[in-house]
Coordinates of C-alpha atoms in Angstrom, one line a residue:
X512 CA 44.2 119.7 147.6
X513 CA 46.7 116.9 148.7
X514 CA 47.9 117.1 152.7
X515 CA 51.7 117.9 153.0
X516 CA 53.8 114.2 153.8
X517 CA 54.1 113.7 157.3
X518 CA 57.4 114.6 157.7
X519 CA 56.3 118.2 156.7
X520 CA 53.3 117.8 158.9
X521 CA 56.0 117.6 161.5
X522 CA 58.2 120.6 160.6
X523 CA 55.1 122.3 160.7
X524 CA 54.2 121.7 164.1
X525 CA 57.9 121.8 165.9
X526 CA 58.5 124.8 167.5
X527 CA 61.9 127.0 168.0
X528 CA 65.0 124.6 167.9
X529 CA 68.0 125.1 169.4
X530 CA 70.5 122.5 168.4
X531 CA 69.1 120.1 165.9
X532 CA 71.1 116.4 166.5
X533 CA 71.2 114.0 163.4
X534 CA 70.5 110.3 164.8
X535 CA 70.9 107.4 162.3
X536 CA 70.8 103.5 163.1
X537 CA 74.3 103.4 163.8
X538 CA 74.4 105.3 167.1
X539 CA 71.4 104.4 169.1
X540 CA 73.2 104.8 172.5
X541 CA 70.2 106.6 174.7
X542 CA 73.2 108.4 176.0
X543 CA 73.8 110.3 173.3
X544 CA 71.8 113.2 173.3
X545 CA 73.0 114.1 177.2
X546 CA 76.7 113.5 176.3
X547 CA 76.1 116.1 173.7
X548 CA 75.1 118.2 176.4
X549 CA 71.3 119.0 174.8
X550 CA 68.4 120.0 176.8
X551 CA 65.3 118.2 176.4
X552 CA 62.8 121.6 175.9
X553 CA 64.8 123.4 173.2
X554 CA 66.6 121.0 171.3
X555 CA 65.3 118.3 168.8
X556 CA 66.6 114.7 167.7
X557 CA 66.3 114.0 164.0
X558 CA 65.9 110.4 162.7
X559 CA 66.6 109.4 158.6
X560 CA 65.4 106.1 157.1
X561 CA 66.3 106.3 153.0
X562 CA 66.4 104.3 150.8
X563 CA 70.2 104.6 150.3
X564 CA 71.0 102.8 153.5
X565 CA 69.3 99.9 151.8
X566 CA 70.2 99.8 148.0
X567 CA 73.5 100.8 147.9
X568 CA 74.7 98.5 148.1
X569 CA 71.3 96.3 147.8
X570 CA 70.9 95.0 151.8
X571 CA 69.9 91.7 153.2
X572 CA 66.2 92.1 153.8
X573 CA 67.2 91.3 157.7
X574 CA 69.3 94.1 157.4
X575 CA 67.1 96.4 156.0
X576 CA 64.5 95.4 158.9
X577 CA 67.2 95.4 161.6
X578 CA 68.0 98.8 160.8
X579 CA 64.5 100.3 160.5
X580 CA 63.1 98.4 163.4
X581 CA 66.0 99.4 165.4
X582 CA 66.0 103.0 164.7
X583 CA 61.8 103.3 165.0
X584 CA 62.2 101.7 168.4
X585 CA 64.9 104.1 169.8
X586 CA 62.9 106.9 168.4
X587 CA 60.2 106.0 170.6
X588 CA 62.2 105.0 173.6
X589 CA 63.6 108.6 173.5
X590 CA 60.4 110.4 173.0
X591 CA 59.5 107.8 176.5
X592 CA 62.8 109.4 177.8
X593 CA 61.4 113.0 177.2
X594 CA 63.1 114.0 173.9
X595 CA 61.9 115.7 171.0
X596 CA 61.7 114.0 168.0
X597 CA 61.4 114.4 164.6
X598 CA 61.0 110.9 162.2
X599 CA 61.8 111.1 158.5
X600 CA 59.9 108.2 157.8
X601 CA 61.2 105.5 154.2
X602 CA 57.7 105.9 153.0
X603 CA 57.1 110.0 153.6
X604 CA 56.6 110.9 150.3
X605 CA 59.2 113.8 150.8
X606 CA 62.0 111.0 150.5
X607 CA 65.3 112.2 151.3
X608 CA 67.7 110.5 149.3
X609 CA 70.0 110.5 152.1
X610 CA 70.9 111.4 155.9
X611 CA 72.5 114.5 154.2
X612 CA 69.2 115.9 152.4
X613 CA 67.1 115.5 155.2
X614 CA 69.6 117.5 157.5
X615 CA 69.4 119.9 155.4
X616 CA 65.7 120.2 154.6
X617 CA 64.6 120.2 158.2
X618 CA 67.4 122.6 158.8
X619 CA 66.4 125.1 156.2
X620 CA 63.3 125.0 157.7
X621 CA 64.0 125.3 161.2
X622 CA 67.1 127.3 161.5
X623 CA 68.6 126.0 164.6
X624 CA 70.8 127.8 166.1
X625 CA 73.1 124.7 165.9
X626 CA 73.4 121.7 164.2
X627 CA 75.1 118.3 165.5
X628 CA 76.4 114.8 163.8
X629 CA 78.2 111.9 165.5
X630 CA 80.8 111.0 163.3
X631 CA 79.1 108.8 160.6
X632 CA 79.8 105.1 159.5
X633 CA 82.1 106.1 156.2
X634 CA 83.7 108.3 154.3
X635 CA 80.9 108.8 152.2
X636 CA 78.5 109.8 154.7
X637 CA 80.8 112.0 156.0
X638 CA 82.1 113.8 153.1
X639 CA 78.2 114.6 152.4
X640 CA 77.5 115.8 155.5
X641 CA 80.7 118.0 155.2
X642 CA 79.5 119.3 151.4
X643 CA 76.2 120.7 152.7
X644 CA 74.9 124.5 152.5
X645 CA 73.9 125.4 155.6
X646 CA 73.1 128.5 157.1
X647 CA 74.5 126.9 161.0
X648 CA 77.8 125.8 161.0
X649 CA 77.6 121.2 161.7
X650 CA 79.2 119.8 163.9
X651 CA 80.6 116.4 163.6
X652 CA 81.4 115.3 166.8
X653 CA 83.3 112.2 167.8
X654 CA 81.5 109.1 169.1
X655 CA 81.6 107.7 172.6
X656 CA 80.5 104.4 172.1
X657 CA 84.0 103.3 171.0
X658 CA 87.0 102.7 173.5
X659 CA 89.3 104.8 171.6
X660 CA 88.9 107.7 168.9
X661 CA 90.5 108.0 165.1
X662 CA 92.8 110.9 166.7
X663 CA 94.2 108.2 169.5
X664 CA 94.9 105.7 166.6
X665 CA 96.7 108.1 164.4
X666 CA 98.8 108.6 167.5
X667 CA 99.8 105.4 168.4
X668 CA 100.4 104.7 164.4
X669 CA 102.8 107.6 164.3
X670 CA 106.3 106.6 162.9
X671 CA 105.3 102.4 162.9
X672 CA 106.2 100.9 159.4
X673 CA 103.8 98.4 160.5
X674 CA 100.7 98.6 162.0
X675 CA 100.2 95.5 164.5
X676 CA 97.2 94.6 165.9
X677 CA 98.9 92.8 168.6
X678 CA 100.7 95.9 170.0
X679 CA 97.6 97.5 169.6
X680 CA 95.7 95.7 171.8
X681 CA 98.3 94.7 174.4
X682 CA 98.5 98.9 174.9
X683 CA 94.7 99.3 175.4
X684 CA 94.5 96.1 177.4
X685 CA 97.2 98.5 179.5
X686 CA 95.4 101.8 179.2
X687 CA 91.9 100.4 180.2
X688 CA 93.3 97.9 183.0
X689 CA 91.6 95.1 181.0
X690 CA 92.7 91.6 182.0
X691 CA 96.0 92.9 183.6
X692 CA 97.8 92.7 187.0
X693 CA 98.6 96.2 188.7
X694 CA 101.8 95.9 187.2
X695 CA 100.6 95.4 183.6
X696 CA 100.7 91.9 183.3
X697 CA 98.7 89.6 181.1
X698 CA 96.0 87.1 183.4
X699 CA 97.1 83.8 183.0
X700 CA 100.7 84.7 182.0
X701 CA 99.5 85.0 178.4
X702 CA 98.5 87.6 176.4
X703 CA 97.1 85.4 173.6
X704 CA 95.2 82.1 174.1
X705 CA 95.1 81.4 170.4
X706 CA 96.6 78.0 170.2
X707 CA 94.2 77.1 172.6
X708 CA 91.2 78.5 170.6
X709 CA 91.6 76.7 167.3
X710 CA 89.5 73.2 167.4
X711 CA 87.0 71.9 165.2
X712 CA 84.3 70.9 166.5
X713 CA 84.5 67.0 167.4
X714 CA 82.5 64.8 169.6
X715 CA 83.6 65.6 172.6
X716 CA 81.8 69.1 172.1
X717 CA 79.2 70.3 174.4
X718 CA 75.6 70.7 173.6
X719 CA 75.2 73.5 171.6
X720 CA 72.5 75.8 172.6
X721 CA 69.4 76.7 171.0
X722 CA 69.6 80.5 169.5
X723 CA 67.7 82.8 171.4
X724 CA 64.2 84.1 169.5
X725 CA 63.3 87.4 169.8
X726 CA 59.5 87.6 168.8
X727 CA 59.5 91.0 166.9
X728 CA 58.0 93.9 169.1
X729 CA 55.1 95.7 167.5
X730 CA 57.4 98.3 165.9
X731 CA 59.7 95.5 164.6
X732 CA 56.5 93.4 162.8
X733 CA 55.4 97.3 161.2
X734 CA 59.1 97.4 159.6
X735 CA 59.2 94.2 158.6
X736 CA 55.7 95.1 156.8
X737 CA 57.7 98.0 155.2
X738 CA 60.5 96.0 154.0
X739 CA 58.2 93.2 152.5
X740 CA 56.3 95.8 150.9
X741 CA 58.8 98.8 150.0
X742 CA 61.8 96.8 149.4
X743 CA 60.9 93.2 148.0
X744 CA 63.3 93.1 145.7
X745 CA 66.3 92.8 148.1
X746 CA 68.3 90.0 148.9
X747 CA 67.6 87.2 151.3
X748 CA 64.9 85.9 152.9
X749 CA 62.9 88.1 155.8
X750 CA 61.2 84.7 157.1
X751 CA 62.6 84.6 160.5
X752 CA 63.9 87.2 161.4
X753 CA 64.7 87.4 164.9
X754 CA 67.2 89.8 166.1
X755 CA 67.0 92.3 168.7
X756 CA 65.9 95.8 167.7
X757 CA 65.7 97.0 170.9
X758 CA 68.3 97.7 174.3
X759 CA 66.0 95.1 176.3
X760 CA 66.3 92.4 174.1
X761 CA 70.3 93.0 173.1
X762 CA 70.8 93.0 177.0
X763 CA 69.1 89.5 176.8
X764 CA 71.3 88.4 174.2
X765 CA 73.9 89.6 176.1
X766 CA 73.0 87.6 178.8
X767 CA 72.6 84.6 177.1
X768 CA 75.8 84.0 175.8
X769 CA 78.0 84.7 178.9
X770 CA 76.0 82.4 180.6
X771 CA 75.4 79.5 177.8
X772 CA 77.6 80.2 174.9
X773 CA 81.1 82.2 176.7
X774 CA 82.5 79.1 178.5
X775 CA 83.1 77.1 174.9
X776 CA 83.6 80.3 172.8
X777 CA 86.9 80.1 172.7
X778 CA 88.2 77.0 172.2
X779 CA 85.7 76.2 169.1
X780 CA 85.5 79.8 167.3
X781 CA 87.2 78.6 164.5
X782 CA 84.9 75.6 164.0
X783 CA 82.3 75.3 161.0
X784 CA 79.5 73.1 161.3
X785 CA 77.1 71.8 158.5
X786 CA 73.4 73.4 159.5
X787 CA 74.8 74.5 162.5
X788 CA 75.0 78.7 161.7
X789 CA 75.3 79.8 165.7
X790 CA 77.3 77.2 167.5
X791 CA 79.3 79.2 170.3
X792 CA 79.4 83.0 168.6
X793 CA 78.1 85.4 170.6
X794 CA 76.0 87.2 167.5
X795 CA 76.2 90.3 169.0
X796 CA 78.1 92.3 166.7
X797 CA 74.8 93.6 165.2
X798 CA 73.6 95.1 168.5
X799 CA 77.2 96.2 169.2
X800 CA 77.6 98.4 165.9
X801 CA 73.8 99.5 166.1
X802 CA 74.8 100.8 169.6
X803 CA 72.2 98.7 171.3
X804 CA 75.2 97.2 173.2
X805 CA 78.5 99.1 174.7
X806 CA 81.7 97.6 173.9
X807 CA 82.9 98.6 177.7
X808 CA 79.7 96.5 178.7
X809 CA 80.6 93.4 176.6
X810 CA 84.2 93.5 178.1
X811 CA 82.9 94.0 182.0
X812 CA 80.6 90.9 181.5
X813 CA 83.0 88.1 180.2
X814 CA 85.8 89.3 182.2
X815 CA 83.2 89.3 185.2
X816 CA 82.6 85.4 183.9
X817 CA 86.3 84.5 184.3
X818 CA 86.5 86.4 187.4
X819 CA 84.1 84.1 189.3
X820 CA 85.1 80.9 187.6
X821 CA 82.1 80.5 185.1
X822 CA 84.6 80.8 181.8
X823 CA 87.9 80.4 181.4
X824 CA 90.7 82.8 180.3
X825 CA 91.5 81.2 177.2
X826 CA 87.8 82.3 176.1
X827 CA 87.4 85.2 177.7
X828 CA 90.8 86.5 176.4
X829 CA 89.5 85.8 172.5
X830 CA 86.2 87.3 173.5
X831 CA 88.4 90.7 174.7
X832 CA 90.4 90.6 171.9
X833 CA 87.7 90.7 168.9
X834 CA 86.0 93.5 170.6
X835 CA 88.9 95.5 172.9
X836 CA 91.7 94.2 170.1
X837 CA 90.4 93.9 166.4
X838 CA 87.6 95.9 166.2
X839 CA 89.1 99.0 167.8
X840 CA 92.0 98.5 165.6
X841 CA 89.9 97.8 162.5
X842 CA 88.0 101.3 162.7
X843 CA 91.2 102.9 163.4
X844 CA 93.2 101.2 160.6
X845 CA 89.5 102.4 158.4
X846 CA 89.2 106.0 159.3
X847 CA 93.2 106.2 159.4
X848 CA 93.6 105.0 155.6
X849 CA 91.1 107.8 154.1
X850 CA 88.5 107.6 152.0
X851 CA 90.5 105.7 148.8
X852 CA 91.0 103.0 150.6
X853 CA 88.1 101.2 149.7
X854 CA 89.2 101.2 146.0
X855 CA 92.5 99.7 146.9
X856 CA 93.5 96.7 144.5
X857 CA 97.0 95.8 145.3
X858 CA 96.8 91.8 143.6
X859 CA 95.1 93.8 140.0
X860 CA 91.9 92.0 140.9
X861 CA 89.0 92.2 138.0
X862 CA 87.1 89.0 138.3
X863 CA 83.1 89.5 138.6
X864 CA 81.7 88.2 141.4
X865 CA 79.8 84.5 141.2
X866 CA 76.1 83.8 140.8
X867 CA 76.4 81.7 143.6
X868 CA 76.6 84.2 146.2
X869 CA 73.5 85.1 145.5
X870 CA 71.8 81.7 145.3
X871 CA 74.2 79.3 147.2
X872 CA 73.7 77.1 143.9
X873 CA 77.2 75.1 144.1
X874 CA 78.3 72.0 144.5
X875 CA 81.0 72.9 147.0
X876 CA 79.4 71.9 150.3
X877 CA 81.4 74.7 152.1
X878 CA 80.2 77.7 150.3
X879 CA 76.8 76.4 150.1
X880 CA 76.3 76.1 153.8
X881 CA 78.0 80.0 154.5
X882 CA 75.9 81.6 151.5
X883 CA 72.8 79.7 152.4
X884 CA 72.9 80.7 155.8
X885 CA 73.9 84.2 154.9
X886 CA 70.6 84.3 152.5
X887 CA 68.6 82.6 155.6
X888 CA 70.2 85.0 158.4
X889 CA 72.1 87.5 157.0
X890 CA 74.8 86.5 159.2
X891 CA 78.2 84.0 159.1
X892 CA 81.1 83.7 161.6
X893 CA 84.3 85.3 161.1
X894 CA 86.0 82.0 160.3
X895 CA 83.2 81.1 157.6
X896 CA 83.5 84.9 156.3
X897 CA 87.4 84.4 156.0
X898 CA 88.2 81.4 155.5
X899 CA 85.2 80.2 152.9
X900 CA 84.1 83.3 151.1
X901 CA 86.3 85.6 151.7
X902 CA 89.0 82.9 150.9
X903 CA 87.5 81.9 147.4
X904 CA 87.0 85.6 146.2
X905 CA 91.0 85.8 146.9
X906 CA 92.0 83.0 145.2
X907 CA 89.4 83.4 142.1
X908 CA 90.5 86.6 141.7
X909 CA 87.7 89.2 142.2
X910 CA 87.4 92.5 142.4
X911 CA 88.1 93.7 145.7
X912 CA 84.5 96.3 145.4
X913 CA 82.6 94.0 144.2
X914 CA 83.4 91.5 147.1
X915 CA 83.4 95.0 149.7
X916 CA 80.0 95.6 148.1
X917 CA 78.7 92.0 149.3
X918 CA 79.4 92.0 152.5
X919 CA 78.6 95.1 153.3
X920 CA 74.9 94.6 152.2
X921 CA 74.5 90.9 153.0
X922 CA 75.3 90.8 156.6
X923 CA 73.1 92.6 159.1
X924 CA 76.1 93.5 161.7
X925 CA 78.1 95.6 158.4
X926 CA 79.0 99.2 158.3
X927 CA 81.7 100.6 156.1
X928 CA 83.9 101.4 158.8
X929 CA 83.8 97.5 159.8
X930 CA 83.4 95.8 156.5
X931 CA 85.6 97.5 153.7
X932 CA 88.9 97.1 155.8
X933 CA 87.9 93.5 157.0
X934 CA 87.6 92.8 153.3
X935 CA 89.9 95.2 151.6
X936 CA 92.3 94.0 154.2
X937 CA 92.0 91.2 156.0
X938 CA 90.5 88.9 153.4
X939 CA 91.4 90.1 150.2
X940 CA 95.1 91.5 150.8
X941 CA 94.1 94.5 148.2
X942 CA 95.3 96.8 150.7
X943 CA 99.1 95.4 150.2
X944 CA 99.5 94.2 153.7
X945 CA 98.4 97.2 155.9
X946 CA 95.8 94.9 158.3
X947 CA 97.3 91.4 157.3
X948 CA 100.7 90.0 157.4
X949 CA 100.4 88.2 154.7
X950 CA 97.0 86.9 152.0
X951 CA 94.7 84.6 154.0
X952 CA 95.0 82.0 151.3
X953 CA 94.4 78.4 152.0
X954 CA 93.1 75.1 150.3
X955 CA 90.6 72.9 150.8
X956 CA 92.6 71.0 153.7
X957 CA 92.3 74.2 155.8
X958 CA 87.9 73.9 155.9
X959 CA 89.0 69.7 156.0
X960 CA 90.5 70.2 159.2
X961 CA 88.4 72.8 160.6
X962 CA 84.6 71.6 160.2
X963 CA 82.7 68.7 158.7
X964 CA 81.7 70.3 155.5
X965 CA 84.1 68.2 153.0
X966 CA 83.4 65.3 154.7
X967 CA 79.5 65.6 152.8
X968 CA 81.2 67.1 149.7
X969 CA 81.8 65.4 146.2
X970 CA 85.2 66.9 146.2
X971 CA 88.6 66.1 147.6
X972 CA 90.4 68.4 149.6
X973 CA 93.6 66.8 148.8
X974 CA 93.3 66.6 145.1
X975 CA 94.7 70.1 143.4
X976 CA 93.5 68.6 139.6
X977 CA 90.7 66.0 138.1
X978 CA 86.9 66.2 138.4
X979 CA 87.1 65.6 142.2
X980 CA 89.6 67.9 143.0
X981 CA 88.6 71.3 145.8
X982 CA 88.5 74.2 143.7
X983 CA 89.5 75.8 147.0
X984 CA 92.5 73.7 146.9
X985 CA 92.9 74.1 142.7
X986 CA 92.1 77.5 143.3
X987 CA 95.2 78.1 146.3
X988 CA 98.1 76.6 144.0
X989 CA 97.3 79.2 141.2
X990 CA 96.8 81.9 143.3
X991 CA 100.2 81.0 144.8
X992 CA 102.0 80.6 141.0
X993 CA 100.0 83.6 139.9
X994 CA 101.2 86.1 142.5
X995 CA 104.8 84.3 143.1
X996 CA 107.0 87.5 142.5
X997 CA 104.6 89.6 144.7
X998 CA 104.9 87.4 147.6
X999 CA 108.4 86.5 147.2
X1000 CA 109.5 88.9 150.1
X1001 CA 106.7 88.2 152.6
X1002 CA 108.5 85.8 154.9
X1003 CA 104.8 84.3 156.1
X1004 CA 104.6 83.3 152.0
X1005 CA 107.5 81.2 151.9
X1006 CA 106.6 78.1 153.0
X1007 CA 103.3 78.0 150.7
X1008 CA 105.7 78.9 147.6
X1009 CA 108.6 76.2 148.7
X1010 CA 105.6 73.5 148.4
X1011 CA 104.2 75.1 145.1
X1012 CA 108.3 75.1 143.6
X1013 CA 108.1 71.0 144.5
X1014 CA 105.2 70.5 142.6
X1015 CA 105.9 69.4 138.7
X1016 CA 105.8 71.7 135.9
X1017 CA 103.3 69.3 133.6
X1018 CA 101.2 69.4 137.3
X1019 CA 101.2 73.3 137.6
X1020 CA 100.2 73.5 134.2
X1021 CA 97.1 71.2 134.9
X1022 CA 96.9 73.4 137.7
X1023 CA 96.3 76.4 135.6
X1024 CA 94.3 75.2 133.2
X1025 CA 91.4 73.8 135.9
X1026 CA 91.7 77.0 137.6
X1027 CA 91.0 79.1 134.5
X1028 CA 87.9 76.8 133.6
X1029 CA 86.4 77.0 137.1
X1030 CA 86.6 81.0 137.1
X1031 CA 85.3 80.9 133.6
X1032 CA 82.6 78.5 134.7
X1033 CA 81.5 80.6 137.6
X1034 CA 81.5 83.9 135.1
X1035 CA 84.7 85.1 137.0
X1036 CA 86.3 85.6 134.1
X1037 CA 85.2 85.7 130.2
X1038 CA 85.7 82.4 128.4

């Protein structure tokens, strides 16, 4: 007769249970448990790895190894810090489907006398945690780890016809006492260093530093055994992988980049450089949403940088504002939306997504450096994820899922509540203008100006027709004639549609024409 899987092995052995807590890879804050008010001889800490978290959609392997390495390693420092735990393992041949089933199967078996959830990453993680039989009542309890809650964002949105990230921020800069004078006041005069933060990188630019290796602890190599053995067929390559998994090693990171990486942030986040895939970004974001990291503690160090001279405002205030600002407002604008807005499609986007972001198989210099380094790293900066593509998905006319569906497996720092309105919003306007004021649509001049990638590119930025011409820039001028009477009214769409009304009708038509074959070409469309 077989043994039972470990996991029952473990129910098995655990004793009386008073509340049972839920912990998934998304809120590894060693906090947690105490802020939950649970006591360390009655109560038990579940972890879930499933399959689920990895195949839909399919996950970068780096991804797939971040999140198990990360959440193995946090089980262990809480059982150092005196917890109970119980580990439902990928491989336990039990294999919950999901966070959900494995609640509920150690709960059946345990009856707790309470049962507790951090609010989960998405809609649909929530909505089956909220469809389970169980014989204690859940609790979904908000979590701390953010500067502000759902509930706060509902408030402040209360009434607005818009929803601007700008007031946003500038009130929680207020609330928090972030980067203000006692009476409110921007630092600096300013509350937005943005025309400062906007040069490519030229040669006048500093050295930029080496990336910080993290060799892979001993729990980190065993999951990166799993995923090369358990999930081989996802995408990307697990060859390097070198992020931190654990609070030690995000505090280095942390380190790092206020010391090395903070001072230049600013003034050359929007660059792009060919085989450059770090330059001045903090890469944080992964630790951050894994909770490795506290948003509070990312704030306190840069403005701790500016405060003794080591970086100036105009960095330090861009810093602040993608985590205090945008991401705050982000995850309010997500959980604020409900759960259809991931299926919004305001342009009537159907186009399939290319082979190419898959393979980084083009000819467009651009997309081959973002996609290859997403397939080497599973990451890209926020200018290479809007502007490159995120900016030819818009244009080519894809499905908003399908693109929603790519970034949220391919890169290692993405969870629903971050991704789908970045892309649903920000990138792809399919939300109809709730995040952005207007579609993020640009040609090939934009990435010209911006990095050195057309520079090392058979085609020219400036020409909108011909075998040389940018798709990106074929690609803008039909997106613009396409969607003229929907933009019509947006006042930040005028002066793209004044320059598309001087161009010749013979011209627009070749415009047309060379947009439809690249899109059928790339199997956007059917020929």
């Amino acid at each position: 007769m077989s043994s039972p899987p470990e996991f029952e092995r473990q129910l098995e052995r655990t004793g009386e249970v008073g509340t049972l807590l839920l912990v998934r890879p998304e809120h590894l804050d060693r906090r947690h448990p105490e802020r939950l008010g649970l006591d360390r001889e009655s109560d038990l800490l579940l972890t879930v790895e499933c399959r689920a978290d990895f195949e839909t959609p399919p996950s970068h392997k780096q991804r797939a190894a971040l999140l198990l390495a990360s959440l193995r390693s946090h089980a262990a420092a809480l059982e150092e810090d005196g917890w109970r735990v119980l580990e439902h393992r990928l491989t336990d041949p039990f294999g919950a489907t999901s966070a959900a089933e494995a609640l509920e199967h150690a709960a059946s078996r345990l009856a707790p006398d309470r049962l507790v959830a951090l609010r989960p990453p998405g809609w649909r993680d929530l909505e089956a945690l909220e469809a389970l039989s169980l014989e204690s009542q859940l609790e979904i309890a908000e979590d701390p780890h953010f500067v502000t809650t759902p509930e706060a964002f509902a408030e402040w949105a209360d009434g607005r016809k818009r929803y601007t990230m700008e007031h946003f921020y500038r009130a929680l800069r207020r609330r928090e006492s972030i980067l203000v004078d006692a009476d409110g006041e921007p630092e600096g005069g300013e509350w937005n260093y943005d025309s400062e933060n906007r040069e490519p990188l030229g040669d006048e630019a500093p050295e930029i530093p080496a990336r910080l290796e993290h060799e892979p602890t001993e729990i980190a190599a065993t999951a990166l055994d799993v995923v090369a053995t358990e999930l081989s067929d996802l995408p990307g390559e697990l060859a390097g992988f070198a992020w931190p998994t654990t609070r030690e090693q995000a505090l280095a990171e942390l380190d790092d980049f206020v010391r090395r990486r903070l001072p230049h942030f600013g003034r050359y986040q929007d660059a792009m450089e060919s085989d450059e895939p770090w330059l001045f970004h903090s890469r944080l974001s992964a630790a951050l949403n894994l909770e490795l990291l506290d948003p509070r503690e990312l704030i306190g160090a840069a403005v701790e940088a500016f405060e003794v001279g080591d970086a100036p405002i105009a960095s330090v205030e861009g810093f602040v504002r993608q985590i205090l600002g945008w991401r705050e407002f982000i995850r309010g604008i997500y959980w604020h939306q409900g759960p259809s807005y991931a299926d919004e499609n305001a342009l009537e986007h159907d186009g399939n997504l290319p082979d190419f972001y898959w393979t980084a198989d083009t000819e467009m210099h651009c997309v081959a450096q973002s996609v290859g380094q997403v397939l080497e790293h599973g990451y890209g900066h926020h200018i290479q994820r809007l502007m490159v593509t995120g900016n030819l998905a818009l244009t080519a006319g894809i499905e908003p899922r399908r693109v929603d569906d790519w970034y949220r497996g391919m890169f290692v720092d993405a969870f629903d509540w971050v991704t789908t309105p970045n892309v649903v919003g920000m990138t792809l306007y399919a939300d109809g203008g709730v995040v952005g004021t207007k579609p993020y649509a640009a040609s090939g001049k934009y990435i010209d100006r911006m990095s050195d990638y057309c520079a090392r590119c058979r085609f020219d930025p400036g020409e909108r027709t011909g075998e040389y011409a940018c798709p990106f820039t074929t690609l803008y001028w039909d997106f613009l004639r396409r969607h003229r009477e929907r933009l019509q009214a947006n006042p930040r769409a005028r002066l793209g549609l004044r320059n598309l009304d001087r161009i010749a009708a013979d011209e627009l038509e070749a415009i047309a024409r060379r947009a439809r074959e690249l899109r059928q070409t790339w199997g956007v469309i059917e020929s």
